[in-house]
Each structure stands twice: as C-alpha cells, then as structure tokens.
Coordinates of C-alpha atoms in Angstrom, one line a residue:
M1 CA 10.9 -36.4 -6.7
K2 CA 9.7 -34.4 -10.1
L3 CA 8.0 -31.6 -10.1
P4 CA 4.6 -32.3 -11.6
P5 CA 3.7 -30.9 -15.2
L6 CA 1.0 -27.8 -15.2
K7 CA -2.4 -28.8 -17.4
I8 CA -4.6 -26.5 -18.1
G9 CA -6.9 -28.1 -20.6
E10 CA -5.4 -29.6 -23.4
L11 CA -2.7 -27.0 -22.5
V12 CA 0.6 -28.9 -21.0
A13 CA 3.6 -27.3 -19.1
A14 CA 6.5 -29.0 -18.4
V15 CA 7.9 -26.2 -15.5
P16 CA 4.3 -25.9 -13.2
I17 CA 6.0 -21.9 -13.2
I18 CA 3.4 -19.0 -14.1
Q19 CA 5.1 -15.7 -14.9
G20 CA 3.3 -13.2 -13.4
G21 CA 2.4 -10.2 -16.2
M22 CA 4.0 -7.2 -15.2
G23 CA 2.9 -3.5 -16.5
V24 CA 3.5 -1.3 -18.3
G25 CA 7.0 -2.5 -19.9
V26 CA 7.9 -4.6 -17.8
S27 CA 6.6 -8.1 -19.4
L28 CA 6.8 -8.1 -23.1
S29 CA 7.0 -10.5 -25.0
G30 CA 10.9 -11.0 -24.9
L31 CA 10.5 -12.3 -21.2
A32 CA 7.2 -14.3 -21.8
S33 CA 8.9 -16.3 -24.8
A34 CA 11.9 -17.1 -23.1
V35 CA 10.0 -18.5 -20.1
A36 CA 8.0 -20.6 -22.5
N37 CA 10.7 -21.7 -24.1
E38 CA 11.6 -23.5 -20.4
G39 CA 8.7 -25.4 -20.3
G40 CA 6.9 -22.3 -18.5
V41 CA 4.4 -20.1 -19.3
G42 CA 4.7 -16.6 -20.3
V43 CA 2.8 -13.9 -19.5
I44 CA 2.1 -10.1 -21.4
S45 CA 0.2 -7.1 -19.2
S46 CA -1.9 -5.5 -22.3
A47 CA -1.7 -2.8 -19.2
Q48 CA -0.7 0.4 -21.4
I49 CA 1.4 -2.0 -23.5
G50 CA 1.3 0.5 -26.2
F51 CA 3.3 2.8 -24.8
N52 CA 6.3 2.7 -26.5
E53 CA 4.1 3.2 -30.5
P54 CA 4.4 7.2 -31.7
D55 CA 1.1 8.1 -31.3
F56 CA 0.4 6.2 -28.0
E57 CA 0.3 10.2 -26.5
N58 CA -2.9 11.7 -28.3
N59 CA -4.0 8.1 -29.8
S60 CA -3.3 5.7 -26.6
H61 CA -6.4 3.3 -27.7
E62 CA -5.2 2.7 -31.1
A63 CA -1.3 2.4 -29.6
N64 CA -2.7 -0.2 -27.3
I65 CA -4.4 -2.5 -29.7
R66 CA -2.0 -2.5 -31.9
A67 CA 1.0 -3.5 -29.5
M68 CA -1.1 -6.4 -28.3
R69 CA -1.2 -7.5 -31.5
K70 CA 2.5 -7.0 -32.5
E71 CA 3.6 -8.0 -28.8
I72 CA 1.5 -11.4 -29.1
R73 CA 2.5 -12.1 -32.6
K74 CA 6.3 -11.5 -31.7
A75 CA 6.0 -13.6 -28.4
R76 CA 4.5 -16.7 -30.5
E77 CA 7.3 -16.1 -33.1
L78 CA 10.3 -16.5 -30.7
S79 CA 8.2 -19.5 -28.9
P80 CA 5.6 -20.9 -31.3
K81 CA 5.8 -24.6 -28.8
G82 CA 5.5 -22.5 -25.6
I83 CA 2.6 -21.6 -23.9
I84 CA 1.7 -17.6 -24.3
A85 CA -0.6 -16.0 -22.3
V86 CA -2.0 -12.3 -21.2
N87 CA -2.9 -10.5 -18.4
I88 CA -5.9 -8.4 -19.3
M89 CA -7.0 -6.2 -15.7
V90 CA -10.7 -6.4 -15.2
A91 CA -10.5 -2.5 -14.3
M92 CA -8.9 -1.3 -17.0
N93 CA -11.2 0.5 -19.4
N94 CA -9.6 -1.2 -22.7
Y95 CA -10.7 -4.2 -21.6
K96 CA -13.0 -6.5 -23.5
E97 CA -11.0 -4.5 -26.8
M98 CA -8.0 -6.0 -24.9
V99 CA -9.9 -9.8 -25.2
Q100 CA -11.1 -9.9 -28.6
V101 CA -7.1 -8.5 -30.0
A102 CA -6.1 -11.8 -28.0
V103 CA -9.0 -14.3 -28.8
E104 CA -7.9 -13.1 -32.2
E105 CA -4.8 -13.9 -32.3
K106 CA -5.3 -17.1 -30.5
I107 CA -3.8 -16.4 -27.5
D108 CA -3.2 -20.0 -25.2
L109 CA -4.4 -18.7 -21.9
I110 CA -5.8 -15.3 -20.2
I111 CA -5.7 -14.4 -16.8
S112 CA -7.8 -11.4 -15.2
G113 CA -7.4 -9.5 -12.0
A114 CA -8.3 -6.3 -10.8
G115 CA -11.4 -6.7 -10.1
L116 CA -13.7 -9.9 -11.2
P117 CA -14.1 -11.3 -15.0
T118 CA -17.6 -11.4 -15.0
E119 CA -18.3 -10.9 -18.5
L120 CA -15.0 -13.5 -19.3
P121 CA -16.4 -16.5 -20.9
N122 CA -18.1 -14.7 -23.4
L123 CA -15.9 -12.9 -25.4
V124 CA -13.6 -15.7 -25.6
K125 CA -16.4 -17.8 -26.9
G126 CA -15.8 -20.0 -29.4
S127 CA -12.5 -20.0 -29.3
N128 CA -10.1 -22.6 -27.5
T129 CA -8.5 -20.0 -25.6
K130 CA -7.8 -20.5 -21.9
I131 CA -9.2 -18.7 -18.8
A132 CA -8.4 -17.9 -15.9
P133 CA -9.5 -15.0 -12.8
I134 CA -6.6 -13.8 -9.9
V135 CA -8.6 -14.4 -6.8
S136 CA -7.7 -13.4 -3.4
S137 CA -9.9 -15.8 -1.1
A138 CA -12.5 -18.6 -1.3
K139 CA -15.0 -16.9 -1.4
A140 CA -14.6 -14.5 -4.7
A141 CA -13.8 -18.3 -6.9
M142 CA -16.8 -19.1 -5.5
V143 CA -18.6 -16.9 -6.6
I144 CA -16.9 -16.2 -9.7
T145 CA -17.3 -20.0 -10.6
K146 CA -20.5 -19.9 -9.4
L147 CA -21.8 -16.7 -12.0
W148 CA -20.1 -18.5 -15.2
D149 CA -21.2 -21.7 -14.8
H150 CA -24.9 -20.2 -14.0
K151 CA -24.5 -18.2 -16.7
F152 CA -22.5 -19.5 -19.8
S153 CA -23.0 -22.9 -18.3
R154 CA -18.7 -22.9 -18.3
I155 CA -15.8 -22.4 -15.2
P156 CA -12.8 -21.3 -15.2
D157 CA -9.7 -23.8 -16.9
L158 CA -7.5 -22.5 -14.1
V159 CA -7.3 -20.0 -10.5
I160 CA -4.8 -17.9 -9.7
V161 CA -4.7 -17.4 -5.8
E162 CA -2.7 -14.4 -4.9
G163 CA -1.7 -13.8 -1.8
P164 CA -0.6 -10.8 0.8
E165 CA 2.4 -10.7 0.4
A166 CA 2.3 -10.4 -4.0
G167 CA 3.8 -6.8 -5.8
G168 CA 1.3 -4.3 -7.3
H169 CA -2.7 -4.2 -7.0
L170 CA -3.1 -5.8 -4.5
G171 CA -6.8 -7.8 -3.4
F172 CA -6.7 -6.7 0.1
S173 CA -7.9 -4.5 2.3
K174 CA -4.7 -2.0 3.7
E175 CA -5.3 -3.6 7.4
E176 CA -5.2 -6.9 6.3
L177 CA -2.1 -6.7 5.1
K178 CA -0.8 -4.9 8.0
S179 CA -2.2 -7.2 10.0
E180 CA 0.1 -9.8 12.8
E181 CA -3.2 -12.1 12.0
K182 CA -2.8 -11.7 7.6
P183 CA -4.5 -14.3 6.0
N184 CA -1.4 -17.3 5.0
L185 CA -1.8 -18.0 0.8
I186 CA -0.9 -21.6 1.9
Q187 CA -4.4 -21.8 3.5
I188 CA -6.6 -20.2 1.3
V189 CA -5.0 -22.1 -1.7
K190 CA -6.0 -25.3 0.1
E191 CA -10.1 -22.9 1.3
V192 CA -10.5 -22.2 -2.3
I193 CA -9.7 -26.1 -3.8
E194 CA -12.1 -27.5 -1.1
V195 CA -14.9 -24.3 -2.9
L196 CA -14.4 -25.5 -6.8
K197 CA -14.4 -29.0 -6.1
P198 CA -17.9 -29.4 -6.4
Y199 CA -17.8 -27.6 -9.7
E200 CA -14.9 -30.0 -10.8
E201 CA -17.1 -32.9 -10.2
K202 CA -20.6 -31.2 -12.6
N203 CA -18.1 -30.3 -14.8
K204 CA -16.8 -33.0 -15.0
K205 CA -13.5 -31.3 -15.6
S206 CA -10.3 -30.2 -13.3
I207 CA -9.8 -26.6 -12.5
P208 CA -5.9 -26.0 -11.2
V209 CA -5.4 -24.0 -8.6
V210 CA -1.7 -21.9 -8.5
A211 CA -0.5 -19.6 -5.8
A212 CA 0.9 -16.1 -6.3
G213 CA 1.8 -14.0 -3.6
G214 CA 5.6 -14.2 -2.3
V215 CA 6.5 -17.4 -4.4
Y216 CA 10.6 -16.5 -4.2
T217 CA 12.3 -19.5 -4.0
G218 CA 12.2 -23.5 -5.2
E219 CA 11.2 -24.2 -1.6
D220 CA 8.1 -22.6 -1.4
I221 CA 7.2 -23.8 -4.5
A222 CA 7.2 -27.4 -3.1
K223 CA 4.8 -26.6 0.2
L224 CA 2.6 -24.8 -2.1
I225 CA 2.6 -28.0 -4.5
K226 CA 2.5 -30.6 -1.1
A227 CA -0.3 -28.0 -0.1
G228 CA -2.6 -29.3 -3.9
A229 CA -1.8 -26.6 -6.3
A230 CA -0.8 -26.9 -9.4
G231 CA 1.5 -24.6 -9.7
V232 CA 2.9 -21.1 -8.4
Q233 CA 2.9 -17.5 -10.1
M234 CA 6.1 -15.7 -10.4
A235 CA 7.2 -12.0 -10.5
T236 CA 9.6 -10.9 -8.5
R237 CA 11.9 -13.7 -9.6
F238 CA 11.3 -12.3 -13.6
V239 CA 12.9 -9.1 -13.2
A240 CA 16.2 -9.0 -12.7
T241 CA 16.3 -11.6 -15.5
E242 CA 18.5 -10.6 -19.2
E243 CA 15.0 -11.3 -21.2
C244 CA 13.2 -8.9 -18.7
D245 CA 11.7 -6.2 -20.5
A246 CA 12.4 -3.8 -18.6
D247 CA 15.9 -1.1 -19.0
I248 CA 18.4 -2.2 -16.3
K249 CA 17.9 1.1 -14.2
Y250 CA 14.6 -1.1 -13.9
K251 CA 16.3 -4.2 -12.9
M252 CA 18.3 -3.2 -11.0
A253 CA 15.9 -1.0 -8.9
Y254 CA 16.0 -4.5 -7.2
V255 CA 19.0 -6.1 -7.2
N256 CA 20.2 -3.0 -5.0
S257 CA 17.0 -3.2 -3.3
H258 CA 16.5 -4.0 1.2
K259 CA 14.1 -4.8 3.2
E260 CA 12.5 -1.9 4.5
D261 CA 12.6 -0.4 1.3
I262 CA 9.5 -2.5 0.2
R263 CA 6.4 -0.4 1.2
F264 CA 2.7 0.4 0.3
V265 CA 1.5 2.4 -1.8
K266 CA -1.9 4.1 -2.5
S267 CA -3.0 3.7 -6.2
P268 CA -5.8 5.2 -7.7
V269 CA -7.5 1.7 -8.6
G270 CA -8.9 2.0 -4.8
L271 CA -6.1 -0.2 -3.4
P272 CA -3.5 -0.8 -1.5
G273 CA -0.5 -2.1 -3.6
R274 CA 3.1 -2.5 -2.7
A275 CA 6.9 -0.7 -4.7
I276 CA 10.3 -0.3 -3.6
H277 CA 10.8 3.2 -1.7
N278 CA 11.8 5.9 -4.3
K279 CA 12.3 9.5 -4.7
F280 CA 9.1 9.2 -6.1
L281 CA 7.2 7.7 -3.5
S282 CA 8.7 10.5 -1.2
R283 CA 7.3 13.1 -3.1
L284 CA 3.8 10.8 -3.5
D285 CA 4.4 11.6 0.8
E286 CA 4.4 15.1 0.9
G287 CA 1.0 14.9 -1.4
D288 CA -0.7 14.5 -4.7
I289 CA 1.5 14.5 -7.9
E290 CA -0.5 16.8 -10.3
V291 CA -1.9 14.9 -13.6
K292 CA -1.6 17.2 -16.1
K293 CA -2.6 14.3 -19.3
C294 CA -5.6 11.5 -18.1
Y295 CA -5.4 8.0 -20.6
N296 CA -9.0 7.4 -18.9
C297 CA -7.0 4.0 -18.8
L298 CA -7.9 3.5 -15.3
K299 CA -12.2 2.2 -14.8
P300 CA -12.4 3.2 -11.1
C301 CA -9.8 6.9 -11.6
N302 CA -11.1 10.3 -12.1
P303 CA -8.1 12.7 -12.8
A304 CA -9.4 15.8 -10.8
T305 CA -9.0 13.0 -7.6
T306 CA -6.4 10.7 -8.1
P307 CA -3.4 10.9 -6.3
Y308 CA -1.0 10.3 -9.3
C309 CA -1.0 9.2 -12.6
I310 CA -0.2 5.6 -12.7
S311 CA 0.0 5.1 -16.4
K312 CA 3.1 7.7 -16.7
A313 CA 4.4 6.6 -12.6
L314 CA 5.0 3.0 -14.7
I315 CA 5.9 4.3 -17.7
E316 CA 8.6 6.6 -16.6
A317 CA 9.5 3.6 -13.9
V318 CA 9.9 1.1 -17.0
R319 CA 11.7 3.3 -19.4
G320 CA 15.1 3.8 -16.6
N321 CA 13.4 7.0 -15.2
V322 CA 13.6 4.9 -11.8
D323 CA 13.9 8.0 -9.4
E324 CA 10.1 9.7 -11.7
G325 CA 8.6 6.5 -11.0
L326 CA 6.8 3.9 -9.6
I327 CA 8.4 0.7 -8.6
F328 CA 6.0 -1.7 -8.2
S329 CA 7.6 -5.4 -6.2
G330 CA 7.0 -8.5 -4.1
S331 CA 7.9 -7.7 -0.1
N332 CA 10.8 -10.6 -1.6
A333 CA 12.6 -8.0 -4.0
Y334 CA 14.6 -7.3 -1.3
R335 CA 16.4 -10.9 -1.7
V336 CA 16.5 -10.4 -5.5
D337 CA 20.7 -9.9 -5.5
K338 CA 22.2 -10.5 -9.1
I339 CA 20.4 -10.3 -12.6
M340 CA 20.5 -13.8 -14.6
T341 CA 19.2 -15.3 -17.6
V342 CA 15.5 -17.0 -17.1
K343 CA 17.2 -20.6 -18.2
E344 CA 19.1 -20.4 -15.2
L345 CA 16.6 -19.2 -12.8
I346 CA 14.5 -21.6 -14.2
Q347 CA 16.7 -24.2 -13.3
E348 CA 17.9 -23.0 -10.2
L349 CA 13.7 -23.5 -9.0
V350 CA 12.7 -26.2 -10.8
N351 CA 16.4 -28.2 -8.8
E352 CA 15.9 -26.8 -5.6
A353 CA 12.0 -27.5 -5.7
E354 CA 12.5 -30.7 -6.7
R355 CA 15.1 -31.5 -3.9
Y356 CA 11.9 -30.5 -0.8
L357 CA 9.4 -32.4 -2.9
V358 CA 10.3 -35.5 -1.3

C-alpha cells in the first residue's frame, strides 16, 4: 500500500515525513531543502542560527535575525516547490522576533515546542503561515488547542506528538523516562487524536497528528500511520546524511556510537535531554562547567546557577569539536551505521513503510 501524503491545509507533502529541527546549526537550509525536494517537510532550526555570523559573539540578537532570513531564503532557492518549515523554541528569548522574521519571509510552517506557544496564532495573524505545537501528552494538546480556539478562534494546522525516545530536550520528567511504565508513543498519539476531535468538528477542519520520538524505520512509520498518525517527524536519521549541515565529525559521532553511549543529560532549561556520551559529558558529571559568556538565549537560564552554557556546548559540537560539545540524539542514534544521501534515506524509508502498510 502506498504511503498517504501529509496534508497541512492546502500544503501537501507527498512523503509524510517531517525532518525534525535540530539546533544549533544541525538542520539549516542544506538539510531542509534536500528533504523538501524529496517530498518531505524540511525544517530549519532557529536556535542560535546566527552562530557563524561574524558579529555573533558581540551581537547575537541581530546575527540570529539576519541568519534566519538568509537560511529561509537559501532553502527556498534550493527548493522552490518544497515545503519549508522552521522550528522556533518557545523558551528562546528571541521567540517573537524569530516568528516575525519567519512570517515576513513567508515560511510555510512554524513548529514550536520547549514550552506551549500560547501567543503563536496572534504572531502569524494575516499570513498564510501554518502553525504546529509540539506536545508530549493529550492534556497538553487539549490545553493549547482550547486556548487557541477560545482566544484567537484558531486551532492548530498540525500537532506534533513527541514521545519519550526523542533527542534533545524532552517533555517528560527524568522519573518518567527511566520508568519501565514510561509513556508509549502510539498510545499518546491515539489519546491526542481523541482530544482533538471536538475541535475538528467545531471548526470543520482536520488537525493532522504527527508522531515523533524514536521513529527509526519504515516499519515504525507504518505502525504509527496504522495507529492513526498522519505522518512522522524524524531527526536522528537525518543527521547521518551528506546534506546535514553539521560537521562530518558530528555525523561520525552518531555512526560510531554504541547503545550504552546514549544517555540523559541535565539541561539549563530544567528538563532532561538525551545525548551521546563524550568527554564533555564526563566533565559535566564531575561538576558544573563555568559559563564565561552568556548569550541570553533561554528564558529559564540563569548564568550564575546553570550547569553549563548550552549555546557554547551545541556550537562546539556542530563545528566538529565533538569532545568539547553537546551532541543531542534520539534513543536510536547507536543504530546509525553509515552516512547516506537524503534521497537514499527517504527512498529506503518509503519502500520499507509501504511493505508494512498492508
């Protein structure tokens, strides 16, 4: 059976795969455009996107805004007909400005997690930009949908459900993640679909639900679509591609990792994260790493008490200084054993998913 397209309003992705946004600098215009050109949804991460701008160290605010415009325009040049999205974390201090830039650049879709994007409908008002919150539970999906519907007479164009096997910041407590009874992605997806039904009926509009977190194979995709998901979001698989915007040493950290290397890490945002163990995490295990410069990037972060600077750690990693940086990853990163092109990866995933969709 053929994989169904992912319909987000009038936007139609022939391949129901959203490439997860990965910051800092792991998914920029190079990766996003390559995915979009293969029929998926390519996603640019806005997190400290200006890290390569010459004035970033002294003027990160302006550097990030400038780089955001550049990357969206470049992605659109490379994929004029594809669907391009940006991932903008609610926890970022420049959230509103980055949303404004994305809207001005006529981005197709804004995906927002790391907090509930309570004001997002107002920020995109009058534009054609679609909006999608990332949630980790049916309760969160209902809260944000009810709020948007009541306050702005708008509901999400898409909801992304991120389960406990995802990489980066996780919307679960450490106790939940370590529990043998930890939340199950398929179950959360089904619960989210149920709580959204009244809002779909009221607004006479479909809200596609996309599953994320630990999605690795075509068989995984098929299982989630059979469970009712309209598509999947995948990040880990796209790191080990030729088009990924990270340094080759970053990609090889995935290829060379083992199951026991994937672990939890404390994060300045107060949530657990999942990453690949390296010398940086060994140092962190021994105590906090002094913050020599604050980039004022995260709302909950206090330089005086934070265990380390997450911006510096992520920038070091993406540049290839993998021993000095933080390498976020999903739980299945150790299964990556080679670098391939985006085209090869998507073809492999689609072919395998279609074999299981019977």
